[in-house]
XYZ file of N, CA and C in Angstrom:
639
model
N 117.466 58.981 26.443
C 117.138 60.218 25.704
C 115.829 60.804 26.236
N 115.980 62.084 26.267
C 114.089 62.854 26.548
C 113.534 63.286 25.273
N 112.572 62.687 25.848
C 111.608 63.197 24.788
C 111.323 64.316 24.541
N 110.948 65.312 22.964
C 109.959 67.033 23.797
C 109.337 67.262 24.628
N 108.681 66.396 25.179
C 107.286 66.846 25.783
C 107.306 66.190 27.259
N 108.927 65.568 26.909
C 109.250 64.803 28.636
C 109.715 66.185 29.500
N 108.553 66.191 31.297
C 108.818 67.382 31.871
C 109.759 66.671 32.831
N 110.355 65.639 32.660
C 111.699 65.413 33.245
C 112.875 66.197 32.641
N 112.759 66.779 31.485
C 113.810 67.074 30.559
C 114.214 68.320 31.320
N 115.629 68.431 31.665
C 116.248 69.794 32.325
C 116.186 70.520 31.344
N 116.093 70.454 29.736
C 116.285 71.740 28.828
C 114.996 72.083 27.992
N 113.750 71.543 28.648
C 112.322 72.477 28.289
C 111.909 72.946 29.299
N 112.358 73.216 30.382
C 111.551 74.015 31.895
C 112.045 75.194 31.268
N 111.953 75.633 32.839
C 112.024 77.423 33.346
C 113.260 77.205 33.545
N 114.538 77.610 33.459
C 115.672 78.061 34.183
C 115.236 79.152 35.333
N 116.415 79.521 35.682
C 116.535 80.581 36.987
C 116.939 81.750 36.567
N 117.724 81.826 35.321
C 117.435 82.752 34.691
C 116.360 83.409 33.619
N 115.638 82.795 32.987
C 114.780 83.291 32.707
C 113.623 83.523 33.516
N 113.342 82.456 34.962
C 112.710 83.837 36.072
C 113.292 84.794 36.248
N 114.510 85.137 36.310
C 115.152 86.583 36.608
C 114.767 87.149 35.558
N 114.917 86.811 34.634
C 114.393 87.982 33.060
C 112.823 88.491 33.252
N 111.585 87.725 33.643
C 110.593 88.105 33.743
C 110.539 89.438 34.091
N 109.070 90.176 33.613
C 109.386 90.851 34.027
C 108.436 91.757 35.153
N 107.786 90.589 35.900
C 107.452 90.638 37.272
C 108.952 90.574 37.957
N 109.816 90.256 38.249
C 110.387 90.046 38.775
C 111.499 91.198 38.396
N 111.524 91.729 37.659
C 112.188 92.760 37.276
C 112.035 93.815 38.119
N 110.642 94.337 37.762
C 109.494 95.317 38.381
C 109.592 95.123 39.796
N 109.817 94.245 40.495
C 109.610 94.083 41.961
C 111.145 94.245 42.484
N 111.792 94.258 41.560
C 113.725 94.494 42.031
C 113.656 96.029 42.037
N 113.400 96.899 40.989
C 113.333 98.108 40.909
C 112.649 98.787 41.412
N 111.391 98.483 42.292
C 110.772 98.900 42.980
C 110.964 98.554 44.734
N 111.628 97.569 44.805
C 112.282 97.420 45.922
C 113.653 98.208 46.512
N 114.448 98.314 44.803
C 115.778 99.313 45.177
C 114.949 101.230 45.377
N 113.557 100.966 44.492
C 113.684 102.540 44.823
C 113.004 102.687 46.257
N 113.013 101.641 47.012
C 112.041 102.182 48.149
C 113.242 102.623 49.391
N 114.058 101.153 49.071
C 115.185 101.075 49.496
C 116.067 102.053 49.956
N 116.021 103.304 48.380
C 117.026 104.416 48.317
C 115.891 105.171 48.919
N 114.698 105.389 49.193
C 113.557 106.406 49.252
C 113.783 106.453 50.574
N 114.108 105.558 51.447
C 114.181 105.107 53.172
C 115.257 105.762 53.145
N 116.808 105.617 53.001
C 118.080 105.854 53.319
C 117.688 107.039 53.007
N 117.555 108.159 51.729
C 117.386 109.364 51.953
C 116.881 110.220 52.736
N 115.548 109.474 52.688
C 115.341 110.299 53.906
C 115.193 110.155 55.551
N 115.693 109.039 55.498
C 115.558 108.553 57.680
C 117.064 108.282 57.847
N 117.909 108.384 56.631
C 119.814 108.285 56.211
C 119.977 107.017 57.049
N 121.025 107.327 58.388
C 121.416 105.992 58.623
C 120.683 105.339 59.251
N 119.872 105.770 60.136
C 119.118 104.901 60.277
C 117.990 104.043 60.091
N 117.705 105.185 59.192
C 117.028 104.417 57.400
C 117.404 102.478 57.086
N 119.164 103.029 57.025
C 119.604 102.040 56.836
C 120.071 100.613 57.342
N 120.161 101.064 58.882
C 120.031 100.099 59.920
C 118.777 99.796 59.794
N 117.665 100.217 59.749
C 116.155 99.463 59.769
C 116.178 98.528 58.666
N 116.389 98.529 57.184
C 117.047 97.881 56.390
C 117.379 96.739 56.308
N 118.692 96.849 57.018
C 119.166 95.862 57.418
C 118.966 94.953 58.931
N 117.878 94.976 59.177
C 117.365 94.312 60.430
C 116.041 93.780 60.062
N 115.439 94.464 58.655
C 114.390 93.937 58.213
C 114.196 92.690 57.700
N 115.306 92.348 57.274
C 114.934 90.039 57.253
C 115.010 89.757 58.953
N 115.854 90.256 59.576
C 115.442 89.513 61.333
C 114.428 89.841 61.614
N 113.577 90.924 61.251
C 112.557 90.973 62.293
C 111.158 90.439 61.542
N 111.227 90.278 60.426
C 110.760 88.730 59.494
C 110.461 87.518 59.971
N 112.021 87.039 60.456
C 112.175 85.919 60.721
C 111.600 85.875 62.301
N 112.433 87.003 63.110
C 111.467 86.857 64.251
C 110.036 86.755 64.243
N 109.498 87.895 63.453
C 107.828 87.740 63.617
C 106.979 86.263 62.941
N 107.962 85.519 62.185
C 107.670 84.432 61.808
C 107.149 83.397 63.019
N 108.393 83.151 63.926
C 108.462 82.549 65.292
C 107.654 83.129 66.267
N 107.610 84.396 66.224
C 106.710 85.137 67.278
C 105.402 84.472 67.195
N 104.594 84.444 65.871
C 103.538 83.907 65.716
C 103.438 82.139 65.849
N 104.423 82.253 65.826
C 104.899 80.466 65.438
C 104.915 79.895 66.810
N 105.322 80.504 68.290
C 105.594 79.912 69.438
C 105.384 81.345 70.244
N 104.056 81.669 70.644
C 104.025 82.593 71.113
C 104.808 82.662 72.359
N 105.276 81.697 72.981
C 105.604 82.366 74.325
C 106.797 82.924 74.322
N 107.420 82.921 73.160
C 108.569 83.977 72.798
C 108.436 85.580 72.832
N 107.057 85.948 73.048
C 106.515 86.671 73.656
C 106.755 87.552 74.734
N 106.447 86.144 75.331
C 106.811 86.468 77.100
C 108.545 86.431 77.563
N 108.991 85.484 76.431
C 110.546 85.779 76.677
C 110.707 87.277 76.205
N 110.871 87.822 75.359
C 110.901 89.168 75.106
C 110.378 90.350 75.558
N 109.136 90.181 76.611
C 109.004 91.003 77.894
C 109.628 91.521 78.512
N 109.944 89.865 79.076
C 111.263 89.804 80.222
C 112.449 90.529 80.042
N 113.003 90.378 78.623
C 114.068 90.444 78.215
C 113.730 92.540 77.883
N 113.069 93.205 77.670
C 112.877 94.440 77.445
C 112.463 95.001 78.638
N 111.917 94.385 79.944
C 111.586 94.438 80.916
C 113.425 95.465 81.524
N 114.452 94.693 81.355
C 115.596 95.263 81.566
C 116.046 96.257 80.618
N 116.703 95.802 79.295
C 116.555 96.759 78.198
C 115.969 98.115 78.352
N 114.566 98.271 77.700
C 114.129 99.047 77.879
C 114.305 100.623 79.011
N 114.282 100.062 80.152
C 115.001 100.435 81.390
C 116.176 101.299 81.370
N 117.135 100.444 81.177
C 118.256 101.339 80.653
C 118.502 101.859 79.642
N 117.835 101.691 78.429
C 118.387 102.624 77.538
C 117.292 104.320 77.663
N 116.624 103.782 77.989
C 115.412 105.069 79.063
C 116.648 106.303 79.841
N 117.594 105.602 80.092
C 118.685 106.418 81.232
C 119.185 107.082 79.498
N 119.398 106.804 78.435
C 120.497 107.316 77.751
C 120.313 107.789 76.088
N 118.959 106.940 76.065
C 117.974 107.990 75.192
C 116.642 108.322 75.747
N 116.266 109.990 75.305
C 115.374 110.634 75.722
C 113.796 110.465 74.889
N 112.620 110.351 75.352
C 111.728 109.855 74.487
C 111.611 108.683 73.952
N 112.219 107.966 75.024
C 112.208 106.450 74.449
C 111.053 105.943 74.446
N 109.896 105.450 73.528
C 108.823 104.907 73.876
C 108.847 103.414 74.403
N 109.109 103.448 75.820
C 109.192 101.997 76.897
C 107.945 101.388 76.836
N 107.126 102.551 77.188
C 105.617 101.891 77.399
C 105.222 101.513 76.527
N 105.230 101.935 75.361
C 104.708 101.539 74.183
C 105.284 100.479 73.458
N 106.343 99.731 73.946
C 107.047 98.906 73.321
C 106.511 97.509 74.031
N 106.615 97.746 75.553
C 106.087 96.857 75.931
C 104.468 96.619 76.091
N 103.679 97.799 75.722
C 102.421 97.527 75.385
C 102.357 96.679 74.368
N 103.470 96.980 72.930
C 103.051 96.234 71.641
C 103.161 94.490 71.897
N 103.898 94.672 72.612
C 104.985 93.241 72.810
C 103.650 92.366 73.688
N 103.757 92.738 75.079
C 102.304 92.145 75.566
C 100.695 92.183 74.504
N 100.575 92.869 73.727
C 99.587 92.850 72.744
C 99.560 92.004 71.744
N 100.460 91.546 71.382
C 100.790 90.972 69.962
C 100.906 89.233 70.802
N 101.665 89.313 72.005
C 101.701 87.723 71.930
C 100.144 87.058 72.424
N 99.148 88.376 72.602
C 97.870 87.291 72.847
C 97.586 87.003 71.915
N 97.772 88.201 70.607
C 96.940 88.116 69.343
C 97.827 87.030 68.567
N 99.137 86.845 69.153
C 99.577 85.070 68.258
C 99.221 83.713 69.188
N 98.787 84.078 70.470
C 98.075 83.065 71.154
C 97.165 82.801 70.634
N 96.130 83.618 70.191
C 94.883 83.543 69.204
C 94.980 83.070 67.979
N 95.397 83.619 66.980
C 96.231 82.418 65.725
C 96.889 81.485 66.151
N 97.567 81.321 66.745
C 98.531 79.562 66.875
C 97.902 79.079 67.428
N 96.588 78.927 68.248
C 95.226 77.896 68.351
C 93.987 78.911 68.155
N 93.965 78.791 66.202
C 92.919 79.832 65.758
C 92.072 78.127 65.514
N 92.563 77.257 65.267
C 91.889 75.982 64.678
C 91.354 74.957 66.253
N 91.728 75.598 67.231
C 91.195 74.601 68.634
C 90.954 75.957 69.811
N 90.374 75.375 69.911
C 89.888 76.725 71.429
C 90.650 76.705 72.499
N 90.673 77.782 72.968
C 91.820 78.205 73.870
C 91.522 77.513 75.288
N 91.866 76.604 75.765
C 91.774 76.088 77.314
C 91.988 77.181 78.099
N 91.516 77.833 79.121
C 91.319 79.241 80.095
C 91.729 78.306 81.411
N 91.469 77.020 81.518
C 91.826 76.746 82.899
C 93.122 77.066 83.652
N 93.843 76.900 83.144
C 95.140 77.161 83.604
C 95.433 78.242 83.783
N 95.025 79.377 83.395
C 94.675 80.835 83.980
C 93.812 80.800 85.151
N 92.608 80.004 85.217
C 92.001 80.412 86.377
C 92.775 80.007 87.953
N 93.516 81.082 88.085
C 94.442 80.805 89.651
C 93.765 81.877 90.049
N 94.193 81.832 91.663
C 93.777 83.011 92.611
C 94.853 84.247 92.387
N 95.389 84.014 91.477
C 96.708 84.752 91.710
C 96.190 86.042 90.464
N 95.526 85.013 89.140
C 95.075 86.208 87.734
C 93.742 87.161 88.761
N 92.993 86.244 89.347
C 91.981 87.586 90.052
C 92.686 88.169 90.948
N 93.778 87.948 91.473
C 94.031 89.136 92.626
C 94.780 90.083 91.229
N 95.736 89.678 90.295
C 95.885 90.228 89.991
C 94.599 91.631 89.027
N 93.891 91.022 88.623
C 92.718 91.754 87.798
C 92.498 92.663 89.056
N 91.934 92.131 90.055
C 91.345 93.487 91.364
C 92.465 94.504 91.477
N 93.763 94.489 91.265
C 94.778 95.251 91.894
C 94.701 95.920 90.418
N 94.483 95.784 89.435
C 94.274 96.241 88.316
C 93.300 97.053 88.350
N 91.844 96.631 88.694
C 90.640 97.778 88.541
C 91.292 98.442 89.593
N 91.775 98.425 90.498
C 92.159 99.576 92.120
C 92.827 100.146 91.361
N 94.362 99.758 90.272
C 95.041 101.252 90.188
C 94.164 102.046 88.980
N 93.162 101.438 88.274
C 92.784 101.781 87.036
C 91.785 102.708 87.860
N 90.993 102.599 88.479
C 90.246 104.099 89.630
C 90.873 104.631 90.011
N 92.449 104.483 90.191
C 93.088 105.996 90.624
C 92.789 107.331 89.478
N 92.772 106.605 88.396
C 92.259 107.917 87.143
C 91.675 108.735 88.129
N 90.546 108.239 88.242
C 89.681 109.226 88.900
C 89.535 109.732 90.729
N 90.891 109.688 90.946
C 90.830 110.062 92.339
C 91.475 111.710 92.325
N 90.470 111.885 93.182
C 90.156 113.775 93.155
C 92.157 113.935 93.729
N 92.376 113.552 94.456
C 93.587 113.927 94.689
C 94.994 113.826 94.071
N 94.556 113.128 92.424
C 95.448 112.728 92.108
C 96.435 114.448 91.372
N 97.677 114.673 91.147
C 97.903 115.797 90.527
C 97.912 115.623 89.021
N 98.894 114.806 89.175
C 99.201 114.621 87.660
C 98.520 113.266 86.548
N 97.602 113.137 85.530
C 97.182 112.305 85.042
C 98.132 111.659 84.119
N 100.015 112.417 83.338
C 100.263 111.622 82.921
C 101.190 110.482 84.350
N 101.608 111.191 85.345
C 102.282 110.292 86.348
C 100.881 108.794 86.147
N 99.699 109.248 86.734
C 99.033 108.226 86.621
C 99.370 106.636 85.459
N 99.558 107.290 84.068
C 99.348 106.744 82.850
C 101.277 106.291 83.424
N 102.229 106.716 83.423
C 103.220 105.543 83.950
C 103.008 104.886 84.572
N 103.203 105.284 86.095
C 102.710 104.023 86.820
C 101.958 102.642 86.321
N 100.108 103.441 86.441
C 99.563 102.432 85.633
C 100.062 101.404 84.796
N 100.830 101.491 84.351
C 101.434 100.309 83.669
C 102.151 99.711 83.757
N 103.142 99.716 84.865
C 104.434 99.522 85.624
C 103.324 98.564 86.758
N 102.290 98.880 87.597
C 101.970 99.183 88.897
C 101.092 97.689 88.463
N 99.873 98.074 87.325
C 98.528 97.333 87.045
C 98.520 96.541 85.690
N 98.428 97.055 84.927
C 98.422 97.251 83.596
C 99.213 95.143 83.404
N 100.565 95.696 83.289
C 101.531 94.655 82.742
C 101.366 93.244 83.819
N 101.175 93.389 84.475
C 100.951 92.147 85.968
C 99.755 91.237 85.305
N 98.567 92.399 85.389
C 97.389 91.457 84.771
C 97.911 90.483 83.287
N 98.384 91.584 82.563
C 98.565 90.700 81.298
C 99.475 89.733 81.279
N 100.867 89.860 81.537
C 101.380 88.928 82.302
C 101.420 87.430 82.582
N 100.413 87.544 83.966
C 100.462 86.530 84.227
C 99.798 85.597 84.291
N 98.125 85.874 83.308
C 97.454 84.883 82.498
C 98.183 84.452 81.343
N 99.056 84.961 80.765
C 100.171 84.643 79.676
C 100.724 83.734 79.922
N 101.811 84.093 81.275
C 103.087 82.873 81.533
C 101.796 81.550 81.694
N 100.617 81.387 82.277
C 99.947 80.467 83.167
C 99.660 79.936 81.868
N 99.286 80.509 81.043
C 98.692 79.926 79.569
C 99.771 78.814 78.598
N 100.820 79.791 78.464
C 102.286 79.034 77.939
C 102.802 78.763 78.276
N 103.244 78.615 80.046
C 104.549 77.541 80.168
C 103.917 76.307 80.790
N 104.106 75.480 79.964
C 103.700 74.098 80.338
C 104.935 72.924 81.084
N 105.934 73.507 80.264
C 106.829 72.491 80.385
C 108.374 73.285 81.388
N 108.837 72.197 82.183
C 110.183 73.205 83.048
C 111.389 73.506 82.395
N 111.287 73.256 80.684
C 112.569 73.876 79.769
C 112.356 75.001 79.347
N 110.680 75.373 79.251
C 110.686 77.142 79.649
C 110.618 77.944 80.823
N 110.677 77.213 81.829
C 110.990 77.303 82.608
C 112.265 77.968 82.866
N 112.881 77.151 82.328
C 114.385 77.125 82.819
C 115.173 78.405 81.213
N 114.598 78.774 80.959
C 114.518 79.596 79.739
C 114.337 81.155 80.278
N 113.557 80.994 81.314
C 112.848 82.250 81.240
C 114.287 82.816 82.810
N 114.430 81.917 83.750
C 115.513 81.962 84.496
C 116.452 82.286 84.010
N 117.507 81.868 82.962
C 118.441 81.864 81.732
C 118.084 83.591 81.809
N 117.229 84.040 80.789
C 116.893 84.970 80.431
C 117.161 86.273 81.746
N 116.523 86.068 82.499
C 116.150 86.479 84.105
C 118.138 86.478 84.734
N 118.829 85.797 84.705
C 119.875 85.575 85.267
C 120.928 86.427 84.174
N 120.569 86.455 83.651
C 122.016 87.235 81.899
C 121.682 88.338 82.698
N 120.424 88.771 82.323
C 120.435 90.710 82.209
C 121.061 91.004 83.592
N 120.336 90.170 84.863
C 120.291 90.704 86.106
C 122.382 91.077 86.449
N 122.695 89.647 85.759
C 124.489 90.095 85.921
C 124.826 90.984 84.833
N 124.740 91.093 84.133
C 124.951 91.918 83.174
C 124.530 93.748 83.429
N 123.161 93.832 84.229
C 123.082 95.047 84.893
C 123.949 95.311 86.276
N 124.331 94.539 86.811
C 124.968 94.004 88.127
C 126.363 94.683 87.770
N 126.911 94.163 86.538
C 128.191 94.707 86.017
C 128.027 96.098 85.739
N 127.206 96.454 85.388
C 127.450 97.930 84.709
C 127.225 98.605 86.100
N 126.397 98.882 87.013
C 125.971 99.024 87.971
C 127.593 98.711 89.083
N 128.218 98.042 88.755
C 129.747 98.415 89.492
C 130.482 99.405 88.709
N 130.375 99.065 87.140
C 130.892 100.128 86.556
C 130.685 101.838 87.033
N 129.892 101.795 87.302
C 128.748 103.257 87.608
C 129.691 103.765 88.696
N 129.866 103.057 90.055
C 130.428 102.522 90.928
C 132.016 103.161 90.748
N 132.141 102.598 90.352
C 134.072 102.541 90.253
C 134.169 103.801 89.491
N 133.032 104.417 88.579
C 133.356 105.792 87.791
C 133.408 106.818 89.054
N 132.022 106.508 89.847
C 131.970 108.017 90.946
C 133.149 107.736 91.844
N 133.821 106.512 92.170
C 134.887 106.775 92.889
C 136.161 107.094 92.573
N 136.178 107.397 91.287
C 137.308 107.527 90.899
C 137.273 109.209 90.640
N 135.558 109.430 90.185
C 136.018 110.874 90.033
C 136.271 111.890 91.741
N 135.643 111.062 92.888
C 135.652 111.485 94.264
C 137.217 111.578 94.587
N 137.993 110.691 93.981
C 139.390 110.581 94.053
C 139.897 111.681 93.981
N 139.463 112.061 92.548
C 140.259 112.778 91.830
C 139.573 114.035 92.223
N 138.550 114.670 92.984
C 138.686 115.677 93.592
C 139.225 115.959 94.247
C-alpha cells in the first residue's frame, strides 16, 4: 500500500495531463499556433515549408555545434549545391550562404572547446600562410586602379581568397582521424556523379533538340 505522502505513489504526482491543463503550457500552444498561422499568411507556402523544416534545422544546429566539422562537410556539400541552383534560381544568395556556413563552424569550434584552448599547431602548415598571402594579394585587388568593376571584385574575392584561407585552417584543425577523411571523399564523390549525370542530361537535351532541327 502507499502511503499519502509516499512520492512513489503514481496517484499524488503530476500526470501529463494536468501539465497539459497548466496554463503556461496552454499560453505557449496558442501562441505558437498564432505565430504559426502569422508565418503561413503571410510568406504562404513557403511560410510553410520553413515550418516544417524547423525541427531539422534544430536538430541540425544541435550537431553543428555538437561536432563542428560538420561544418566543413556542409561546405563541401553547398560548394556543389549552391552552384547549381545559382543556374535556376535568380538572386540566390551563394555567397552569403557559404559565408554563414564557414562563419558559424569557427564560432562552434570556439564553443565545443570553450572549456580547453584551442591547439593552433596543426594549422601552422606552409600551406595556411601561402594560403593567407594569396588572400592579402586578392584582398589589394580592391584597390587596384585598374580594376572596373568593385562588385566583380566582391565575387571573385570569395571564390578566389576569401573561402581557401578559411578553409583550410578548418579541415587542418578537424580532421584528425581517416573516417573523416573518408567522409569528406563520400561527400566529394556523390555530388561530383550526380553533377556528372545531369551534365549528360544537358548533353543528350542539346542533341536531341540539334536533331530535331
Amino acid at each position: 500500500m502507499f502511503r499519502p505522502d509516499d512520492e512513489s505513489n503514481p496517484y499524488t504526482g503530476c500526470t501529463g495531463s494536468d501539465r497539459v491543463a497548466s496554463w503556461w503550457f496552454m499560453a505557449g500552444l496558442f501562441l505558437t499556433m498564432f505565430l504559426a498561422s502569422w508565418i503561413m499568411a503571410t510568406y504562404g507556402l513557403l511560410g510553410g515549408f520553413g515550418l516544417l523544416a524547423l525541427p531539422f534545422l534544430l536538430i541540425y544546429g544541435y550537431f553543428f555545434f555538437r561536432f563542428p566539422i560538420i561544418g566543413l562537410y556542409t561546405a563541401i556539400a553547398l560548394g556543389f549545391i549552391l552552384l547549381g541552383l545559382a543556374r535556376y534560381v535568380r538572386d540566390l544568395p551563394v555567397g552569403m550562404a557559404m559565408d554563414g556556413i564557414l562563419i558559424f563552424s569557427y564560432i562552434a569550434l570556439f564553443f565545443n572547446r570553450f572549456y580547453h584552448k584551442i591547439d593552433w599547431k596543426p594549422a601552422n602548415r606552409d600551406i595556411t600562410w601561402l594560403a593567407l598571402i594569396w588572400f592579402g594579394f586578392t584582398l589589394m585587388q580592391l584597390f587596384n586602379p585598374e580594376a572596373i568593376s568593385r562588385e566583380a571584385w566582391m565575387v571573385g574575392f570569395r571564390g578566389l581568397g576569401l573561402y581557401m584561407m578559411l578553409i583550410i585552417p578548418l579541415a587542418l584543425l578537424q580532421i584528425t582521424k581517416r573516417k573523416q577523411i573518408n567522409v569528406i571523399l563520400t561527400i566529394w564523390a556523390v555530388f561530383s556523379i550526380l553533377a556528372t549525370m545531369k551534365g549528360i542530361m544537358q548533353m543528350k537535351q542539346e542533341v536531341i533538340i540539334l536533331v530535331a532541327e
